[in-house]
Coordinates of C-alpha atoms and ligand atoms in Angstrom, one line a residue:
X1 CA -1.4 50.5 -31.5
X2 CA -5.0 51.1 -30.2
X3 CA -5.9 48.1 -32.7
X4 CA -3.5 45.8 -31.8
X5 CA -4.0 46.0 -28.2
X6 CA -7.9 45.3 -29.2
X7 CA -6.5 42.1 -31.2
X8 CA -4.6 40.9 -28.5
X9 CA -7.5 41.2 -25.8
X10 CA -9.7 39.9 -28.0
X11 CA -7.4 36.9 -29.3
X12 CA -7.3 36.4 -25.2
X13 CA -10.5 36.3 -24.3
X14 CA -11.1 33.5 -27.3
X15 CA -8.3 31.6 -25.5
X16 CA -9.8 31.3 -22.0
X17 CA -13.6 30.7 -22.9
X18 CA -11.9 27.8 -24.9
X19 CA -10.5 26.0 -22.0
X20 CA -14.0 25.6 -20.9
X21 CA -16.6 23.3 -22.3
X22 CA -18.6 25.4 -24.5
X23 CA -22.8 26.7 -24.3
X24 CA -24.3 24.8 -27.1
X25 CA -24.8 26.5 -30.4
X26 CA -27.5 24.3 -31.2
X27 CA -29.9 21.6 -29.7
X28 CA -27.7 18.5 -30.9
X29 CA -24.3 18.0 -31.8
X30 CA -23.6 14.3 -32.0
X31 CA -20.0 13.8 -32.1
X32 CA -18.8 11.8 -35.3
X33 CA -15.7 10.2 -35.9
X34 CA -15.3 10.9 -39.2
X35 CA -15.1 14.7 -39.6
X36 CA -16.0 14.5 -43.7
X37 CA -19.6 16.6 -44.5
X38 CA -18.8 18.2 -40.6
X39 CA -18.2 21.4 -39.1
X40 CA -15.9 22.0 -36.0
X41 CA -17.3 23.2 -32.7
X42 CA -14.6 23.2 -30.5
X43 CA -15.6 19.6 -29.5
X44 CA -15.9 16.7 -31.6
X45 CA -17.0 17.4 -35.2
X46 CA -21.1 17.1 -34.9
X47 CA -23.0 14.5 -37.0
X48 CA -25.5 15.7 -39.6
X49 CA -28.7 15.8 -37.2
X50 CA -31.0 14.4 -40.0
X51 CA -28.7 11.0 -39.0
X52 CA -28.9 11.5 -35.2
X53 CA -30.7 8.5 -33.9
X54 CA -31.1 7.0 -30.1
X55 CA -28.6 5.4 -29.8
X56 CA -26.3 8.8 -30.0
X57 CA -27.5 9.7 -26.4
X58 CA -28.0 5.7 -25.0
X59 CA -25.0 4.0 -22.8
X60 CA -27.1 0.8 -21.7
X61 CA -25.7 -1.8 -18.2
X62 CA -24.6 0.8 -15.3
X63 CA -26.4 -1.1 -13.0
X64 CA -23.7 -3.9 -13.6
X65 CA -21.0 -4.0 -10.8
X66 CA -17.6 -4.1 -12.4
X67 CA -14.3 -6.2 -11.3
X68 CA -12.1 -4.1 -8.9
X69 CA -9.9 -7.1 -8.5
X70 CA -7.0 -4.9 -8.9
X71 CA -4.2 -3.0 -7.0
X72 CA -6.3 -0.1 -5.8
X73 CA -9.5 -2.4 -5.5
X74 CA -11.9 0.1 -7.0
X75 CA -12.9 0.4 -11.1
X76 CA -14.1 3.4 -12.8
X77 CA -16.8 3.0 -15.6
X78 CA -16.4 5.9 -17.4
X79 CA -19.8 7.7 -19.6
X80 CA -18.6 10.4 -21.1
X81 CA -18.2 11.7 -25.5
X82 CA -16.8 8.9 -25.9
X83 CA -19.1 6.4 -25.3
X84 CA -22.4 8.6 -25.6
X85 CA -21.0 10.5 -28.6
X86 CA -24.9 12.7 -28.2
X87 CA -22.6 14.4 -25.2
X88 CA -20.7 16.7 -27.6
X89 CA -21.1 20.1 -26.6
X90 CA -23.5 19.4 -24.0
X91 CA -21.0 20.0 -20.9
X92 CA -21.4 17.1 -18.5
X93 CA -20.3 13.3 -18.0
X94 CA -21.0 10.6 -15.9
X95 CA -18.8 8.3 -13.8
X96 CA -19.9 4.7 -12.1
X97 CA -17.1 3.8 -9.0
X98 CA -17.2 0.1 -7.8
X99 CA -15.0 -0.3 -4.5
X100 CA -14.2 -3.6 -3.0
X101 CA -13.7 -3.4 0.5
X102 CA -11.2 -1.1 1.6
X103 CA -10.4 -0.4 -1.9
X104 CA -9.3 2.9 -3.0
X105 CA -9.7 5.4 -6.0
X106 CA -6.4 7.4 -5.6
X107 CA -5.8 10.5 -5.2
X108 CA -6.4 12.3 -8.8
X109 CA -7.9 15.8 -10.2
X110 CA -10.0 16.4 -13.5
X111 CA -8.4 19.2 -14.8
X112 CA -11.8 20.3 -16.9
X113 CA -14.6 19.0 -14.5
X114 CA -16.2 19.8 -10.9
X115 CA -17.9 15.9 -9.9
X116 CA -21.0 15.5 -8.2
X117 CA -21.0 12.0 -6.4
X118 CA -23.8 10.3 -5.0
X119 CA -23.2 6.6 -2.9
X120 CA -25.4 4.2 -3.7
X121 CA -23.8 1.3 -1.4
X122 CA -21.6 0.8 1.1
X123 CA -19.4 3.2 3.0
X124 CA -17.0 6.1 1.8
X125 CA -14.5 8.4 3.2
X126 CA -14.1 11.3 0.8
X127 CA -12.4 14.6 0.6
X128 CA -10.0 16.8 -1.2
X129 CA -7.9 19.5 -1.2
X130 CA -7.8 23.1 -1.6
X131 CA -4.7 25.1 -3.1
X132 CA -1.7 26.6 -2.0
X133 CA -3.9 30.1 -1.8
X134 CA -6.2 28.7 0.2
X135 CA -3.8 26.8 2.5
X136 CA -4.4 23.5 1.1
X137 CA -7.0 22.2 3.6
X138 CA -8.0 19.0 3.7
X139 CA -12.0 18.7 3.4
X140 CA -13.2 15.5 4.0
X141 CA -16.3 13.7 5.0
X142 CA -17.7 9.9 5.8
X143 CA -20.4 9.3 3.3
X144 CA -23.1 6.5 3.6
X145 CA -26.0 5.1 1.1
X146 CA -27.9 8.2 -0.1
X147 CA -25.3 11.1 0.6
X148 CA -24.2 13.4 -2.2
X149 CA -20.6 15.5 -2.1
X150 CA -18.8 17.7 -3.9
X151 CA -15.3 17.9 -5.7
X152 CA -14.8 21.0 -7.0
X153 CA -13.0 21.2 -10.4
X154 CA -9.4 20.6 -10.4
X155 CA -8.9 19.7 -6.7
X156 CA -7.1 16.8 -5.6
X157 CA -9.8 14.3 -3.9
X158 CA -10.1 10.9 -3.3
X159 CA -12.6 8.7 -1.9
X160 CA -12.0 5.3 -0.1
X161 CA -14.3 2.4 0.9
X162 CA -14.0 2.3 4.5
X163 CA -17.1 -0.1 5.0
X164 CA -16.7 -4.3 5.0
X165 CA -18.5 -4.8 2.4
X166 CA -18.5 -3.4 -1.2
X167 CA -19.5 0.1 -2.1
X168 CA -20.8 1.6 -5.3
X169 CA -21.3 5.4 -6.4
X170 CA -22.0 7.4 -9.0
X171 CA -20.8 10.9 -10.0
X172 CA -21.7 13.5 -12.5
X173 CA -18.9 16.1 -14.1
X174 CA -19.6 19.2 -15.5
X175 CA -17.4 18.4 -18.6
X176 CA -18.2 16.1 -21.5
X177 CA -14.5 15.0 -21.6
X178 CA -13.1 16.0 -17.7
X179 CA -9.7 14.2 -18.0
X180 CA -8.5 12.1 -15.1
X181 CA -4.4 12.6 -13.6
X182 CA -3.8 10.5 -10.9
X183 CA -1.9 11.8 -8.7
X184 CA 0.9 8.7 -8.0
X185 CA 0.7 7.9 -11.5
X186 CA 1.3 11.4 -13.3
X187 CA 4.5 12.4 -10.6
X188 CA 6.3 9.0 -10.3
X189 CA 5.0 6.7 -13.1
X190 CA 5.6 9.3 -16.0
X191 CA 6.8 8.1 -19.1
X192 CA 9.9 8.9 -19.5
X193 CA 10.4 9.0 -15.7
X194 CA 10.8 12.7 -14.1
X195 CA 14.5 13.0 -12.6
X196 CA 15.2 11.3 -9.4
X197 CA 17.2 14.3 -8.1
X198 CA 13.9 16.8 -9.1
X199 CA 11.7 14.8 -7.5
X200 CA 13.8 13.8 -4.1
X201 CA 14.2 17.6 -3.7
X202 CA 10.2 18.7 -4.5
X203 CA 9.3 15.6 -1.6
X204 CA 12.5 16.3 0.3
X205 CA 13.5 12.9 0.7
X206 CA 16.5 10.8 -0.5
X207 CA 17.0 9.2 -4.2
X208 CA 16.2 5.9 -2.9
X209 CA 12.9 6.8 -1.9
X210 CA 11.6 8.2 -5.0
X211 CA 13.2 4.8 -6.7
X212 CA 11.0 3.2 -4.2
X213 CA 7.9 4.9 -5.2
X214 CA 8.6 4.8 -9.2
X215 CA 9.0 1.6 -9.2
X216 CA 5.5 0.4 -9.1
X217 CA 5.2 2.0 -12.5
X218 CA 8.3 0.8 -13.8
Ligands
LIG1 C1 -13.3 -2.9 -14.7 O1 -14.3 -3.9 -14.9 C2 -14.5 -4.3 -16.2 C3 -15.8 -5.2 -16.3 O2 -15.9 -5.9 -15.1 C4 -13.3 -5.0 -16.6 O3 -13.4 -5.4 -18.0 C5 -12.1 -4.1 -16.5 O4 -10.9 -4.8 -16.8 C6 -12.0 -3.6 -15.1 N1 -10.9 -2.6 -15.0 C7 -10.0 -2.6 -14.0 C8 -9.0 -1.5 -14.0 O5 -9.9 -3.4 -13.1

């Protein structure tokens, strides 16, 4: 019994230190696509380091603004295993946010990453939002050229570009994969749909209304 118990915990503890990006086991481990001559390290299978070269850890042109002629007006550039396969392992990720004016990255969490942001143009108003436990404040901030904030991992946050002109900022996330789900997207643009009646009972509004708000995603 005394055994099992001790197999159980154990089989436990494996289970949560996995849900976490892992310490490196070893200086290098450039993920490979092809897994054949490759051993598995609860990442990406790592290439055979005699093969690593530069271009494993290079991601070249994030100085160039992107197109954020869309719906939200703002375009994430996204740097993380897969496009610098050298990140494998390694615990962290990079982000480039291009806002045209007034345009908005929506409200979203990365389930595996806390982001560190940094603006380098422009003007943003930020936040995000603690859980249930903790009331679920709102946290926010007006951030100019220069300033750095914080979204811890998992949160809800959001920043918008409050300025006339364009803004641009980068982030860092302490994940080499951190997963994005937007907010809007995940609850009424799921595929298939989530029930009208579940949803007009969670937001306490009629049927109609959560038509309404699926049907951008329709
Ligand atoms: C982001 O910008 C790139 C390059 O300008 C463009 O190819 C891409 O379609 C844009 N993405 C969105 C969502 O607008």
């Amino acid at each position: 019994m005394k055994l099992l118990v001790a197999i159980l915990v154990s089989a436990l503890a494996i289970t949560v230190s996995f849900a976490y990006d892992p310490s490196p086991l070893q200086d290098i481990c450039v993920a490979v696509k092809d897994p054949h001559h490759a051993v598995f390290v609860n990442g990406r299978f790592c290439k055979d380091p005699k093969e690593v070269e530069a271009e494993d850890f290079f991601f070249p042109g994030f100085n160039v603004p992107r197109n954020t002629d869309n719906n939200d007006g703002s375009n994430v550039t996204n740097v993380n295993v897969d496009q610098i396969p050298g990140l494998n392992t390694l615990g962290i990720s990079m982000v480039r946010i291009d806002f045209a004016p007034y345009g908005l990255n929506p409200p979203h969490t990365h389930p595996r990453a806390t982001e560190i942001l940094v603006v380098v143009e422009g003007e943003l108003y930020v936040g995000f939002v603690t859980s249930n436990q903790l009331g679920n404040k709102l946290i926010t901030k007006v951030l100019k050229a220069g300033d750095v904030f914080v979204f811890p991992i998992g949160l809800i946050h959001f920043q918008w570009n409050v300025g006339k002109t364009k803004a641009v900022a980068f982030a860092a996330l302490s994940s080499q994969f951190p997963g994005v789900i937007t907010i809007s997207k995940s609850v009424f643009g799921s595929n298939p749909p989530i029930n009208v009646d579940v949803l007009a009972k969670a937001f306490q509004v009629d049927a109609h209304v959560i038509k309404q708000l699926q049907k951008p995603f329709a």
